[in-house]
Structure formats: structure tokens, C-alpha cells
mmCIF file of C-alpha atoms in Angstrom:
data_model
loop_
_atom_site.group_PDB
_atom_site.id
_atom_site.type_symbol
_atom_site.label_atom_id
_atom_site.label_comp_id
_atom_site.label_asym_id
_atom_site.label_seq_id
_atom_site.Cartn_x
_atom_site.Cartn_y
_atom_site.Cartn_z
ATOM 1 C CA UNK P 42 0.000 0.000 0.000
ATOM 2 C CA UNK P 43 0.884 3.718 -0.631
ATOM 3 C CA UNK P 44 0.319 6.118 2.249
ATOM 4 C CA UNK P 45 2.208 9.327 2.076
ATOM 5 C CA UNK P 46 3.360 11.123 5.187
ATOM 6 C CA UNK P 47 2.790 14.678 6.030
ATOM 7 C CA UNK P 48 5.864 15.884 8.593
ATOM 8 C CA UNK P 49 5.264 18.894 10.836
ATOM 9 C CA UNK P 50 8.296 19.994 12.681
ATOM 10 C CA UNK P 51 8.806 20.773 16.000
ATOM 11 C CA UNK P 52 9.212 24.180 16.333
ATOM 12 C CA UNK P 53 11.073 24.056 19.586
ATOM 13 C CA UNK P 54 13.582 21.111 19.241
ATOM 14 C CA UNK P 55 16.004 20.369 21.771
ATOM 15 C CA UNK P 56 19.386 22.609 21.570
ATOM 16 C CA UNK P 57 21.942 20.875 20.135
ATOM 17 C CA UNK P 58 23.615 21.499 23.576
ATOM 18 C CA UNK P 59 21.203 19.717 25.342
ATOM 19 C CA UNK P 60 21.129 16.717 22.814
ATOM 20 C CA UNK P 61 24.973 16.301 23.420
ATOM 21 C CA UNK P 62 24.522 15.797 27.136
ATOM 22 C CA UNK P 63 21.749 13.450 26.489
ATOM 23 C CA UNK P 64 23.747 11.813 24.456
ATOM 24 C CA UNK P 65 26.427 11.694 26.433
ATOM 25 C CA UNK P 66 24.545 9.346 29.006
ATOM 26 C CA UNK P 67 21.622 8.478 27.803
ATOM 27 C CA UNK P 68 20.719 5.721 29.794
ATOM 28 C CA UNK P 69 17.224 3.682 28.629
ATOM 29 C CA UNK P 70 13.759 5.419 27.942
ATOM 30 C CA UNK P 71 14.973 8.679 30.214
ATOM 31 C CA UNK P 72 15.042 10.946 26.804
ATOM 32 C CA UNK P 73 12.590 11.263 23.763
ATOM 33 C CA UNK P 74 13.429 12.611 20.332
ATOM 34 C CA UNK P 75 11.976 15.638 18.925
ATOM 35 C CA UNK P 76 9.488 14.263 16.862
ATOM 36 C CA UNK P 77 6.828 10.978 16.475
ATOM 37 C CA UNK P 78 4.485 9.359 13.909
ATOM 38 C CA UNK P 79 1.211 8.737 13.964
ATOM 39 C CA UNK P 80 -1.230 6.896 11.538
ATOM 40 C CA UNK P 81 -4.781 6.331 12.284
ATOM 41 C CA UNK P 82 -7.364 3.045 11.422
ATOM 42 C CA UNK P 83 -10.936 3.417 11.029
ATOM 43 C CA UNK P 84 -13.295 0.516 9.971
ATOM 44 C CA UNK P 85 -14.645 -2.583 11.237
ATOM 45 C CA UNK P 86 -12.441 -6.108 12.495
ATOM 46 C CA UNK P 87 -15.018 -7.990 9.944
ATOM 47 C CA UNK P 88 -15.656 -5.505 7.029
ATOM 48 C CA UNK P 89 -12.247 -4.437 7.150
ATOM 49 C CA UNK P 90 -10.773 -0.946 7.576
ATOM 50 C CA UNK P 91 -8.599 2.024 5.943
ATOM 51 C CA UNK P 92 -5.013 3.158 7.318
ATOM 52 C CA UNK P 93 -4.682 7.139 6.785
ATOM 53 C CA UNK P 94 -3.363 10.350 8.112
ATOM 54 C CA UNK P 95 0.307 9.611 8.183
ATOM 55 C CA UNK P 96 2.470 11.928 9.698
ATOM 56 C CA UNK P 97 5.412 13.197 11.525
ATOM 57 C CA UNK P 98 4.605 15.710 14.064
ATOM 58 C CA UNK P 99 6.103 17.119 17.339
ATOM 59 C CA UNK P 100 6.700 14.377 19.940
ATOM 60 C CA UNK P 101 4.125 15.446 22.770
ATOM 61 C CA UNK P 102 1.129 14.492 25.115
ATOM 62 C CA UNK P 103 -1.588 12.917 23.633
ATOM 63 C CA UNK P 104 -5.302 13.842 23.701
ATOM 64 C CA UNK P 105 -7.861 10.788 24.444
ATOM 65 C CA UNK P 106 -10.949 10.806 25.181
ATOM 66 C CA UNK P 107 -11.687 9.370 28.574
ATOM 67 C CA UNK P 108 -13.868 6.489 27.176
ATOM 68 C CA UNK P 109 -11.470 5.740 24.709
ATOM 69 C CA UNK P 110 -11.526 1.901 24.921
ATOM 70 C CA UNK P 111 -7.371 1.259 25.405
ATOM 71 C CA UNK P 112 -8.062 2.730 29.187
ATOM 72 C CA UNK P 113 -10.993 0.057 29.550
ATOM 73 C CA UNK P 114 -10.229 -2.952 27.830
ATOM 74 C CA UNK P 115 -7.007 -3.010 27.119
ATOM 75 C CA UNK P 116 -6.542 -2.899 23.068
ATOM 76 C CA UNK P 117 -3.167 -2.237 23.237
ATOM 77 C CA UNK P 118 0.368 -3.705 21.643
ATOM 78 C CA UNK P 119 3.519 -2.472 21.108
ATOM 79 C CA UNK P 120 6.829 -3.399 19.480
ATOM 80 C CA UNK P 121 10.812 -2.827 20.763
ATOM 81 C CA UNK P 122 13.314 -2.027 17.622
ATOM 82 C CA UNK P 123 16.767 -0.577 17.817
ATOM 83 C CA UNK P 124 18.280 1.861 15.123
ATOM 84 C CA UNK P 125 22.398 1.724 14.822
ATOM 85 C CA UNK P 126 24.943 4.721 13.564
ATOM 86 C CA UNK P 127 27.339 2.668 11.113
ATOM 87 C CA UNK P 128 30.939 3.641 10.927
ATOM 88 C CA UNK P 129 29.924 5.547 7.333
ATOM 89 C CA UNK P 130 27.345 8.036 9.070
ATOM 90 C CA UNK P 131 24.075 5.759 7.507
ATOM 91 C CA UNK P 132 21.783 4.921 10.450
ATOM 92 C CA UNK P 133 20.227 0.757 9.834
ATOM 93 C CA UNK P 134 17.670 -1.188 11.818
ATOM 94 C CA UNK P 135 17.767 -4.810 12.327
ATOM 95 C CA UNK P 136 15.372 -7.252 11.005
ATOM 96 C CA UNK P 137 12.208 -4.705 11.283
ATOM 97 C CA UNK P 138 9.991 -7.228 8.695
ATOM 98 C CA UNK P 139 10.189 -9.552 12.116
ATOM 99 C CA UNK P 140 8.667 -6.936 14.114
ATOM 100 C CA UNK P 141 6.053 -6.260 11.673
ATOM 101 C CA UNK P 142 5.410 -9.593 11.623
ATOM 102 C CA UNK P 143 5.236 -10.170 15.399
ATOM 103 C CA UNK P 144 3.245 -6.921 15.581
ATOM 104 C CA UNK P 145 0.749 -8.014 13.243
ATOM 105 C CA UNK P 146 0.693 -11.327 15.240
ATOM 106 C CA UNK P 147 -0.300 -9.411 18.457
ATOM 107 C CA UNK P 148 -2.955 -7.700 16.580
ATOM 108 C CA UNK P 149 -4.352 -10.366 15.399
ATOM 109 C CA UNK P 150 -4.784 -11.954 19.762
ATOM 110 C CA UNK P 151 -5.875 -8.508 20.734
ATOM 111 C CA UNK P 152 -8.145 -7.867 17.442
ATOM 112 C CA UNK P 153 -6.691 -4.693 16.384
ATOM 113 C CA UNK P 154 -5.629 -3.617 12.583
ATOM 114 C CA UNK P 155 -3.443 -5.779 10.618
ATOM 115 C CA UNK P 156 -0.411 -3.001 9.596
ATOM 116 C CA UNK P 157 1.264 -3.876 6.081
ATOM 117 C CA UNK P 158 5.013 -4.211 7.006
ATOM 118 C CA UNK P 159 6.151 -1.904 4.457
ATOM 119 C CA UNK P 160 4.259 1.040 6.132
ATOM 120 C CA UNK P 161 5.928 -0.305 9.885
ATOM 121 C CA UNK P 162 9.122 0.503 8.276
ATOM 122 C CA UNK P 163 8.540 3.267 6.475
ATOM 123 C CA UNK P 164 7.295 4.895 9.820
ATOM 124 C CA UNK P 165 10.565 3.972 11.137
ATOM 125 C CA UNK P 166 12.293 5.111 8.313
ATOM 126 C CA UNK P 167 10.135 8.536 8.355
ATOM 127 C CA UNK P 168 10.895 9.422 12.094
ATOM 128 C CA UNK P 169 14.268 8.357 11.980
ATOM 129 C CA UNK P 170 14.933 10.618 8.748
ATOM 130 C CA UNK P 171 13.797 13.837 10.688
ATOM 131 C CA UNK P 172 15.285 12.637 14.491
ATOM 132 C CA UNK P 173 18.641 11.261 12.519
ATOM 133 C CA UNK P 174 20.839 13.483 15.037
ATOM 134 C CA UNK P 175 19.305 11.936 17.983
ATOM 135 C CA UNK P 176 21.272 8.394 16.791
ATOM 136 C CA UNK P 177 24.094 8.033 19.219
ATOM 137 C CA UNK P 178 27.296 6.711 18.001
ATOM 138 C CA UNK P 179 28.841 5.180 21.560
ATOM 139 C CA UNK P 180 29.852 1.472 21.769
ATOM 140 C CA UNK P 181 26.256 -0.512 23.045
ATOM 141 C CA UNK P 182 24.476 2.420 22.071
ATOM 142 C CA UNK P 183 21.369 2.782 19.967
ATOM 143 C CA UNK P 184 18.326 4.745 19.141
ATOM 144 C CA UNK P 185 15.645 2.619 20.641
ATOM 145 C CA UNK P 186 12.392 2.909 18.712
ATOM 146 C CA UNK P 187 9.059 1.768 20.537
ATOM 147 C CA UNK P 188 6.138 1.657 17.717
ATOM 148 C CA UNK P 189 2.942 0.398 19.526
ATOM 149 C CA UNK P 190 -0.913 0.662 18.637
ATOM 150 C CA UNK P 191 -3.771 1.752 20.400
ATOM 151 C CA UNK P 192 -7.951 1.641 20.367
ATOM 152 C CA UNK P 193 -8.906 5.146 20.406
ATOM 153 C CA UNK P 194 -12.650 4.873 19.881
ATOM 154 C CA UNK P 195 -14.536 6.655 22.485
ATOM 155 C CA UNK P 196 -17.314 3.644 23.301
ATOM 156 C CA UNK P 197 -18.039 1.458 26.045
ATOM 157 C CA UNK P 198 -19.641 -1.376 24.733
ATOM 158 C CA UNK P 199 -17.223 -4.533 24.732
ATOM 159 C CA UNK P 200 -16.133 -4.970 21.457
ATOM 160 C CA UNK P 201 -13.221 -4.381 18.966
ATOM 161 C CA UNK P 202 -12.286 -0.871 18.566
ATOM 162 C CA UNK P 203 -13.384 0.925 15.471
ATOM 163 C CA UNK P 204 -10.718 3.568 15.775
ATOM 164 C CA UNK P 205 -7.342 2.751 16.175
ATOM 165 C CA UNK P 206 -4.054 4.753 16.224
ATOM 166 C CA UNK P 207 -0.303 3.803 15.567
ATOM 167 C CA UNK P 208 2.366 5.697 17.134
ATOM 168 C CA UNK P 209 6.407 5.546 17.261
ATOM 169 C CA UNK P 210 8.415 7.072 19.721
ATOM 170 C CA UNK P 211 12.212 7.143 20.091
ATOM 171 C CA UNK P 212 15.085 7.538 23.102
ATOM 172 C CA UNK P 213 18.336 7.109 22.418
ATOM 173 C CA UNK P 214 19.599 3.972 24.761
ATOM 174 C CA UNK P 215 23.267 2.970 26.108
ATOM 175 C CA UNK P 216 23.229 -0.472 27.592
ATOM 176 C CA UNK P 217 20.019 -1.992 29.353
ATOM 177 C CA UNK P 218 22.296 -3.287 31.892
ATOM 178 C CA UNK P 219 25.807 -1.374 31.946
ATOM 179 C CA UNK P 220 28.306 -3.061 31.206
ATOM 180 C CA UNK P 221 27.157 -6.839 30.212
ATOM 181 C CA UNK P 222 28.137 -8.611 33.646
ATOM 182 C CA UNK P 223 25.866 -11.439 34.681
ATOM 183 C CA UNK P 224 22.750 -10.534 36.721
ATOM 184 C CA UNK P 225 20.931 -12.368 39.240
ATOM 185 C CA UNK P 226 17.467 -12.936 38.381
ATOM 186 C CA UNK P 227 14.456 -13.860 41.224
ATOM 187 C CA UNK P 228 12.502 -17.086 40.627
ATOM 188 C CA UNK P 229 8.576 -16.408 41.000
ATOM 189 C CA UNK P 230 6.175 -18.927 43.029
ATOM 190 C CA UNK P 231 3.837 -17.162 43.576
ATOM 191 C CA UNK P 232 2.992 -14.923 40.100
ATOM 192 C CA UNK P 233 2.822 -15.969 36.840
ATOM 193 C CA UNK P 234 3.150 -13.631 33.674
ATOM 194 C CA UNK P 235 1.004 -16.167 31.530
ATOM 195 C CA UNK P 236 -1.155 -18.860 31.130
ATOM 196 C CA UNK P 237 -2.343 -20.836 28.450
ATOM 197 C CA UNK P 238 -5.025 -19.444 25.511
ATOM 198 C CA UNK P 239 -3.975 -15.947 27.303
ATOM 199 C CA UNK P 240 -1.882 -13.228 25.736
ATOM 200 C CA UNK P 241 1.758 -14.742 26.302
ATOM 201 C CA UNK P 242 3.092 -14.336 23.063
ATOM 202 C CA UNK P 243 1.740 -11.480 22.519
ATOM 203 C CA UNK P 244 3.471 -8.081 22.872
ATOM 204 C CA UNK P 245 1.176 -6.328 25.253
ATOM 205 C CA UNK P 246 1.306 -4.239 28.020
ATOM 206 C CA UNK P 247 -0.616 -6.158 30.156
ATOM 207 C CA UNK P 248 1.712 -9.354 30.118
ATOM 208 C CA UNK P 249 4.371 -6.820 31.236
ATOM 209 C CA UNK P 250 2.183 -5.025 34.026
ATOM 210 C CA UNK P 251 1.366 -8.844 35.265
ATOM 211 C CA UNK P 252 5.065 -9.224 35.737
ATOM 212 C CA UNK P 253 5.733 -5.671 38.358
ATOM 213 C CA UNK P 254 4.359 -7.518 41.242
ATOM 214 C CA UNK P 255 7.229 -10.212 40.498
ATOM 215 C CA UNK P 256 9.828 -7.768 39.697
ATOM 216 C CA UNK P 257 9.297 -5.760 42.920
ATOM 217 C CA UNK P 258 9.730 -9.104 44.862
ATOM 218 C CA UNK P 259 12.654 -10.120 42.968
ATOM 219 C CA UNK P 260 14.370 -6.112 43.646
ATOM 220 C CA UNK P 261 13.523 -6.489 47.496
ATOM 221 C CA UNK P 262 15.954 -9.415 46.975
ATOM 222 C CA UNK P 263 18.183 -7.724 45.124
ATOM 223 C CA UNK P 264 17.738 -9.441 41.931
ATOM 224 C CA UNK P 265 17.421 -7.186 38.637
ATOM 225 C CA UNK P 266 14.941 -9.605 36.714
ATOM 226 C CA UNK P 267 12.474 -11.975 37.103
ATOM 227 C CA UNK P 268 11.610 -15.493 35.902
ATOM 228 C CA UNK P 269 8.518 -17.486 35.595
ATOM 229 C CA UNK P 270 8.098 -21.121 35.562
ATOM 230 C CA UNK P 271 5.093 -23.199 34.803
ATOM 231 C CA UNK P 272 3.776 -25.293 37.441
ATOM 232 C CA UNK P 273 1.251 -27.482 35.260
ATOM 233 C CA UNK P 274 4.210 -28.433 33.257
ATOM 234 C CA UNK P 275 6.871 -29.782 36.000
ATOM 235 C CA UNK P 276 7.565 -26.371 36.871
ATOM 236 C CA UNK P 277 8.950 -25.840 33.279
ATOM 237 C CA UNK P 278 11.248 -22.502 33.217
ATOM 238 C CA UNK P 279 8.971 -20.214 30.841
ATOM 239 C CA UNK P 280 11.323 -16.522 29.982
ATOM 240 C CA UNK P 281 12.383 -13.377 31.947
ATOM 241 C CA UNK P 282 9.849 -10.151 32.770
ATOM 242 C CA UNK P 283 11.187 -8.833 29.168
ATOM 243 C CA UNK P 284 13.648 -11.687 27.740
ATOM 244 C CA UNK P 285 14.117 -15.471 26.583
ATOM 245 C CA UNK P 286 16.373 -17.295 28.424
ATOM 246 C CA UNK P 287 19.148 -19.886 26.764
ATOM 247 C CA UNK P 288 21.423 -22.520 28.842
ATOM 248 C CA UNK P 289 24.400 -23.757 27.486
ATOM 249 C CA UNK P 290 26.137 -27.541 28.431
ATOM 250 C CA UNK P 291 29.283 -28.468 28.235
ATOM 251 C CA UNK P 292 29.040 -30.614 25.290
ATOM 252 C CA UNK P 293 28.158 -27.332 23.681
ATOM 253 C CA UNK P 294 24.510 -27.864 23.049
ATOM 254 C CA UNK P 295 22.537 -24.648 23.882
ATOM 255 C CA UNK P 296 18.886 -24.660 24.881
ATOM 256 C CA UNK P 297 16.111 -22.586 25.232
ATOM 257 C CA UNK P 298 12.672 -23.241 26.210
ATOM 258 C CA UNK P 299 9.716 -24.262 23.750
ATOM 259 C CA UNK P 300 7.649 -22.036 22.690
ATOM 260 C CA UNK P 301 3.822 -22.929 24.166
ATOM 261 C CA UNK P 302 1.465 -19.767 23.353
ATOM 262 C CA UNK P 303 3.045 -18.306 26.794
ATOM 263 C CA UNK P 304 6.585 -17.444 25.424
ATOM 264 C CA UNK P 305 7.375 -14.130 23.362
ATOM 265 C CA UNK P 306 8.355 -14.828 20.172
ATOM 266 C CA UNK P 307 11.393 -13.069 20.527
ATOM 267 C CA UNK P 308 13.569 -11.774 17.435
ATOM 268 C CA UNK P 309 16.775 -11.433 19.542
ATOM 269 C CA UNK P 310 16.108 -15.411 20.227
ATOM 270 C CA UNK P 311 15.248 -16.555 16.769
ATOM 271 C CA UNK P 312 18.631 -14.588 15.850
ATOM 272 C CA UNK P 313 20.729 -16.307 18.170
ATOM 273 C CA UNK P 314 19.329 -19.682 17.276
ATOM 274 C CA UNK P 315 20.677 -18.564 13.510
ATOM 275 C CA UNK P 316 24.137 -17.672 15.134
ATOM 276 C CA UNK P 317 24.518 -20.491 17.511
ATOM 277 C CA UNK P 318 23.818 -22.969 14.749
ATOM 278 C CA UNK P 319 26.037 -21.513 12.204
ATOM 279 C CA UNK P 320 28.594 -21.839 15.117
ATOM 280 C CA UNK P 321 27.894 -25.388 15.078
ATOM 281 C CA UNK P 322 25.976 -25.950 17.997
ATOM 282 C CA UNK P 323 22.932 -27.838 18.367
ATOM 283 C CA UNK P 324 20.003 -25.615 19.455
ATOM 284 C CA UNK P 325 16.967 -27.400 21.195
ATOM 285 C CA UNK P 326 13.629 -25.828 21.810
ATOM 286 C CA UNK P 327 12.337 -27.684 24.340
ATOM 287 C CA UNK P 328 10.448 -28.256 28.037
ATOM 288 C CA UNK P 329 13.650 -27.342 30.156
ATOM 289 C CA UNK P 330 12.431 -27.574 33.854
ATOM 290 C CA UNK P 331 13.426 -26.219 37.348
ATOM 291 C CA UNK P 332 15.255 -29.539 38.157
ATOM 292 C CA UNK P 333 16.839 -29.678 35.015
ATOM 293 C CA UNK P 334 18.891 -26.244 35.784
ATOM 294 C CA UNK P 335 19.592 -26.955 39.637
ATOM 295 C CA UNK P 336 20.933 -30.246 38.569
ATOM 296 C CA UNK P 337 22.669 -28.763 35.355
ATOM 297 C CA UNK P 338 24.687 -26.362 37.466
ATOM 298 C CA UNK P 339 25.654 -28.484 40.576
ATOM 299 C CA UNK P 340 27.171 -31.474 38.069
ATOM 300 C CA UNK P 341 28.739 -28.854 36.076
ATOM 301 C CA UNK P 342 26.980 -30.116 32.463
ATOM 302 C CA UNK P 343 25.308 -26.303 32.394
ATOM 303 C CA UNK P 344 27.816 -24.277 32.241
ATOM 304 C CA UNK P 345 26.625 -20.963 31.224
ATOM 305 C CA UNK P 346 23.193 -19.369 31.383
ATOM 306 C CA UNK P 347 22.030 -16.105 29.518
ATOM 307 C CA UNK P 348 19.050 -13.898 28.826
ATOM 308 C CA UNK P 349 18.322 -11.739 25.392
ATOM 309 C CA UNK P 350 16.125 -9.509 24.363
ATOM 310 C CA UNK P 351 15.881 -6.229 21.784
ATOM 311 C CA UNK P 352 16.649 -4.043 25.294
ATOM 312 C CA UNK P 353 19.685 -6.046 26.473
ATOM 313 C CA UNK P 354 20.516 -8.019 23.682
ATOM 314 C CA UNK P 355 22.711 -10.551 25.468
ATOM 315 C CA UNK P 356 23.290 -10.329 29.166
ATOM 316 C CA UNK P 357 24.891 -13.345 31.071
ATOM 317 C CA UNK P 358 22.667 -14.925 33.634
ATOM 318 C CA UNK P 359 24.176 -15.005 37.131
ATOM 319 C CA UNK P 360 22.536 -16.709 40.177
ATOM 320 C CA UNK P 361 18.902 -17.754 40.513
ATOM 321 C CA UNK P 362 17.606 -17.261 44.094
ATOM 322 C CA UNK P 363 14.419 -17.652 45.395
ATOM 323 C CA UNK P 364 12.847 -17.826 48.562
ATOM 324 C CA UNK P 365 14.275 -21.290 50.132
ATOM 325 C CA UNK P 366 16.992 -22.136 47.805
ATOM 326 C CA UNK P 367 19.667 -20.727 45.525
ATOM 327 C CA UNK P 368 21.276 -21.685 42.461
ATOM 328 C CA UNK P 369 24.888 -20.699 41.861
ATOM 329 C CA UNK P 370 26.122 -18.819 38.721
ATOM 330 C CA UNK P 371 27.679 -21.269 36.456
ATOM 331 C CA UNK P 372 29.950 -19.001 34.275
ATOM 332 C CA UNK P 373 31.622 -16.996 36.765
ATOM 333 C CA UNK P 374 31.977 -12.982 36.369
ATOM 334 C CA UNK P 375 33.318 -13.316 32.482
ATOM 335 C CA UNK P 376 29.573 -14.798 31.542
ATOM 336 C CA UNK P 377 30.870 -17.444 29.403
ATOM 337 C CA UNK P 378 32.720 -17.441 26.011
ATOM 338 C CA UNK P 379 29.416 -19.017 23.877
ATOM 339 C CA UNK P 380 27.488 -16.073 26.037
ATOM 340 C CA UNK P 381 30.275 -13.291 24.987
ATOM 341 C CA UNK P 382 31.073 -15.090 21.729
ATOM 342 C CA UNK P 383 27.204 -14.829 20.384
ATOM 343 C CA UNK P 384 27.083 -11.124 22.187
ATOM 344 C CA UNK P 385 30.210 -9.049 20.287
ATOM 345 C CA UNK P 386 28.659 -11.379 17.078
ATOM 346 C CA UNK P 387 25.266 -10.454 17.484
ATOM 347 C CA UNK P 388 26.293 -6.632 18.049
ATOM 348 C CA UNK P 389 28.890 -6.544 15.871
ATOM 349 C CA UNK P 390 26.610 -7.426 13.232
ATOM 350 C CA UNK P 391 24.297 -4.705 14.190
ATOM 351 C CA UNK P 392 26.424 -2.267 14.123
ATOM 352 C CA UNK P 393 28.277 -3.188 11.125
ATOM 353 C CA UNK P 394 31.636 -4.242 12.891
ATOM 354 C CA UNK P 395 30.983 -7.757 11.800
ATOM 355 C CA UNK P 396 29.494 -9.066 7.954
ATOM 356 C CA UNK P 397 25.948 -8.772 7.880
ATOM 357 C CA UNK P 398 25.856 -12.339 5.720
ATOM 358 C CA UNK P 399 22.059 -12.543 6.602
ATOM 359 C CA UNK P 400 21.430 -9.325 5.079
ATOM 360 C CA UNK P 401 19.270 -8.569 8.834
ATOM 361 C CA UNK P 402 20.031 -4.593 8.574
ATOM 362 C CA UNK P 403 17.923 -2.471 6.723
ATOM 363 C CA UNK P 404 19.049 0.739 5.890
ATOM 364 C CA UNK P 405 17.136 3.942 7.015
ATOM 365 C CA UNK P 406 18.889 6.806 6.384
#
């Protein structure tokens, strides 16, 4: 489809003063670019609709109606995507027709718009064209781009949204965690993000507001993430708050849970699958239970353990406590050479310090 986009510029940007000292630590979602996109849907989830009013404007506060449906019922997704400053001055994403796609796959649990990829990345494209100077150039740092859709329609009948609105944002990111050093995560008993037929796989702000309770138990513990296991399945280890796990053996098989309808479909973890196996590992995606890591660790057959996301990318896993037991770190401080190894790969190929041989970046401006 052709939509074209109408850009209105802010008229009082951020000095360039200012932007440098953003940019000089800019942390994660503390700082928003100058500028946003919008598109709006109207139409019907059976008759079908019409995408329209495509524009750049000045980033700002929104204006709702109180009975817009998103605040009652939740029609709501959203989407994480990273844009990179190459050593040339061009600014590429990574893999954005996977985020489309997962988008689109989210729409389709919460029954909002289908959005044609090529207009997900030319929205991308579009805001990062007018924001380019907001890209940071630092090593581990990125523009991070969070495109998410809402139901706007003022109506309080329970039912599928006839109005719906797609937004991106921006916020130039250094890395999720500092520097990549392992990090303890909290095990969860008594929470669970997910459960099956719900919303696990998809990327909504729900699943993520189902995990706070769990994340404020694991801080209070002094654990940075959370993980959530599934009880009905021999307490099978499901993902993080915001990333999939992997564990890696000494035989140098890697693997990663199975993904059951409750699991995020990551992109980070469908690239490192890629990576791993053109490493020459074997990759399993599989039930991987509670037992299966206590007992992995103690005999010494697990040897590392990390999480990744779009956020983090790669961070090494440290210990996992919980309330009566503990499970030692397997990889030490250093996180593990397959954890490091598929890290400075993965990055590198974002960033365009290592061959792009997939052809994963798309270039934006």
C-alpha cells in the first residue's frame, strides 16, 4: 500500500547542547526525540478498515478521550526495535519485517488492525529521517524505537475498537544493563506472567504489568529480573519479565525453552538460534524444567546461562535465588565465552563491525 506522510516539525527542538549531554549518558527510555508518527485506522475487524493520516509531528502528550476503549479494555500492543549509527554516518535497523510480523501477530490476539510491514518501516524510516541526530554513536548504544498501537474509539460497549491509532516514539539507549556482567534474576512462586489461551506471546502491556508484582519481589531481593516457571508443566522454566532465556552444556549444546502460546516470540532469540547454529551448535527448543537447571549447574553439564532480548541483547545470567533455595552462577563474572562469543557477534553485526551475511540490517537513512 501507498500512504504518504505529512511531517510537521517541532518548532522548539532540543538545543543541540542539550542533545549532546543526552547523548552523552543516555541511559534507557529517560530521553525522547523531537518528533513521532502517527497513523490512524478506522473501519470494522469484519468488514475491514482504511489506514490514513500519516504523519510526523512534534513528539508530545496525547489527547484521548476518557472512554477511549485502550483505558478500559485493554486494546493495546507495542513493538521494541533498535536503530544503529554505522561507521559511514548511515543509520540501519535490524530485522524490522520480524517486528512487523510479530506486531501483526499481536494484533491479530488482541483484534486490532493488521499493519502492512512496508508502512511499519517506512514509519521507522520517516521518524528516523527527521530525528537522525538523535542516533548516538557510543559502543552498546542505539536509538531505541518503541512503535505500539492503540484503540482510540470513544465507546463502552465490549467490542473491537473501530478507531485505532499507531504511534512511534524514540530515546536514544546505552546499555540496558551497563556493562554486560551477569545478573541475578528472582525465581517467582507465587505470580505468573502467563497462562495458556492468554496473551503470552503477545506483545502487550498487560503481560508486562502482570510481571511488576514479580519484579518488585525479585528487587527487594536484590535481583534485577524476574523469571517465571510453569507449574502445570513440571515447573517448566517459561522466559524473563522482558527476555528469553538460553542454557548452554558443556558438550556445547545450547537450549532454550519451547515455545507454548506463553513465550514471546522473541527476534533477539530466533537470531541467536541462527548464530549459535552456524557456530555449530545444536540448538533445542524444548520443556527445560526447574530440576533440570539446579541439577545442570551443581554437576557442572550447564555451564553458562544467559538472557536476550531487543533491550539487552545478550546479558549473562548469574545466580537464581528464590525464597528457600539458591542456584549458583555457572559461568563466573566473564559470563561465558558461547554467552560473549554470540554477544560481540550479534552486536557486531548490528552495528556493522561484523558481515551482515544474513542481510538482517535495513538501511534507514
Amino acid at each position: 500500500m501507498t500512504v504518504d506522510f505529512t511531517v510537521t516539525r517541532n518548532t522548539n527542538p532540543t538545543s543541540p547542547e542539550r542533545r549532546a549531554e543526552i547523548l552523552a549518558d543516555p541511559g534507557f527510555g529517560k530521553h525522547f526525540t523531537d518528533h513521532m508518527v502517527r497513523i490512524d485506522w478506522h473501519g470494522d475487524h469484519v468488514d475491514g478498515g482504511e489506514w490514513s493520516n500519516a504523519q510526523v509531528l512534534p513528539y508530545g502528550p496525547l489527547s484521548l478521550d476518557p472512554a477511549a476503549s485502550v483505558f478500559h479494555y485493554g486494546q493495546e500492543i507495542f513493538e521494541g526495535i533498535k536503530a544503529y549509527r554505522q561507521a559511514d554516518g548511515s543509520i540501519t535497523t535490524f530485522r524490522p519485517e520480524e517486528n512487523a510480523a510479530r506486531l501483526n501477530k499481536s494484533a491479530q490476539r488482541l483484534v486490532l488492525p493488521n499493519l502492512p510491514e512496508e508502512l511499519f518501516t517506512e514509519a521507522i524510516r520517516q521518524l528516523v529521517s527527521v530525528d537522525a541526530d538523535w542516533v548516538p554513536s557510543g559502543d552498546g548504544e542505539s536509538l531505541y524505537l518503541r512503535p505500539f498501537m492503540i484503540s482510540t474509539e470513544a465507546f463502552l460497549g465490549i467490542r473491537p475498537a473501530h478507531a485505532v491509532s499507531f504511534f512511534v516514539i524514540a530515546s536514544p539507549a546505552g546499555n540496558y544493563f551497563g556493562t554486560p556482567k551477569p545478573v541475578d534474576i528472582w525465581l517467582s512462586t507465587n505470580y505468573a506472567r502467563a497462562g495458556v489461551g492468554g496473551t503470552g506471546e503477545a506483545k502487550c502491556g498487560g503481560n508486562y504489568a502482570a510481571s511488576l508484582a514479580a519484579q518488585l519481589e525479585g528487587e527487594a531481593n536484590g535481583c534485577k529480573q524476574v523469571i517465571f516457571k510453569d507449574p502445570n508443566r513440571d515447573d517448566a522454566i517459561e522466559e524473563l519479565g522482558g527476555m528469553n532465556v538460553f542454557f548452554v552444556f558443556a558438550d556445547g549444546k545450547i537450549v532454550t525453552p519451547e515455545l507454548t502460546g506463553t513465550i514471546l516470540r522473541g527476534i533477539t532469540r530466533k537470531s541467536i538460534i541462527k548464530l549459535a547454529q552456524e557456530r555449530g551448535h545444536t540448538v533445542e527448543e524444548r520443556r527445560f524444567t526447574l530440576d533440570e537447571w539446579r541439577q545442570g549447574v551443581a554437576s557442572g553439564e550447564i555451564t553458562e546461562i544467559f538472557a536476550c532480548g531487543t533491550a539487552a541483547v545478550i546479558t549473562p545470567v548469574g545466580k537464581l535465588k528464590a525464597a528457600d533455595f539458591e542456584i549458583s552462577s555457572p559461568s563466573g563474572e566473564d559470563g561465558g565465552a558461547v554467552t560473549m562469543g554470540l554477544r560481540e557477534e550479534l552486536v557486531g553485526m548490528q552495528t556493522g563491525k561484523v558481515e551482515d551475511r544474513f542481510g538482517w540490517n535495513v538501511k534507514l537513512v
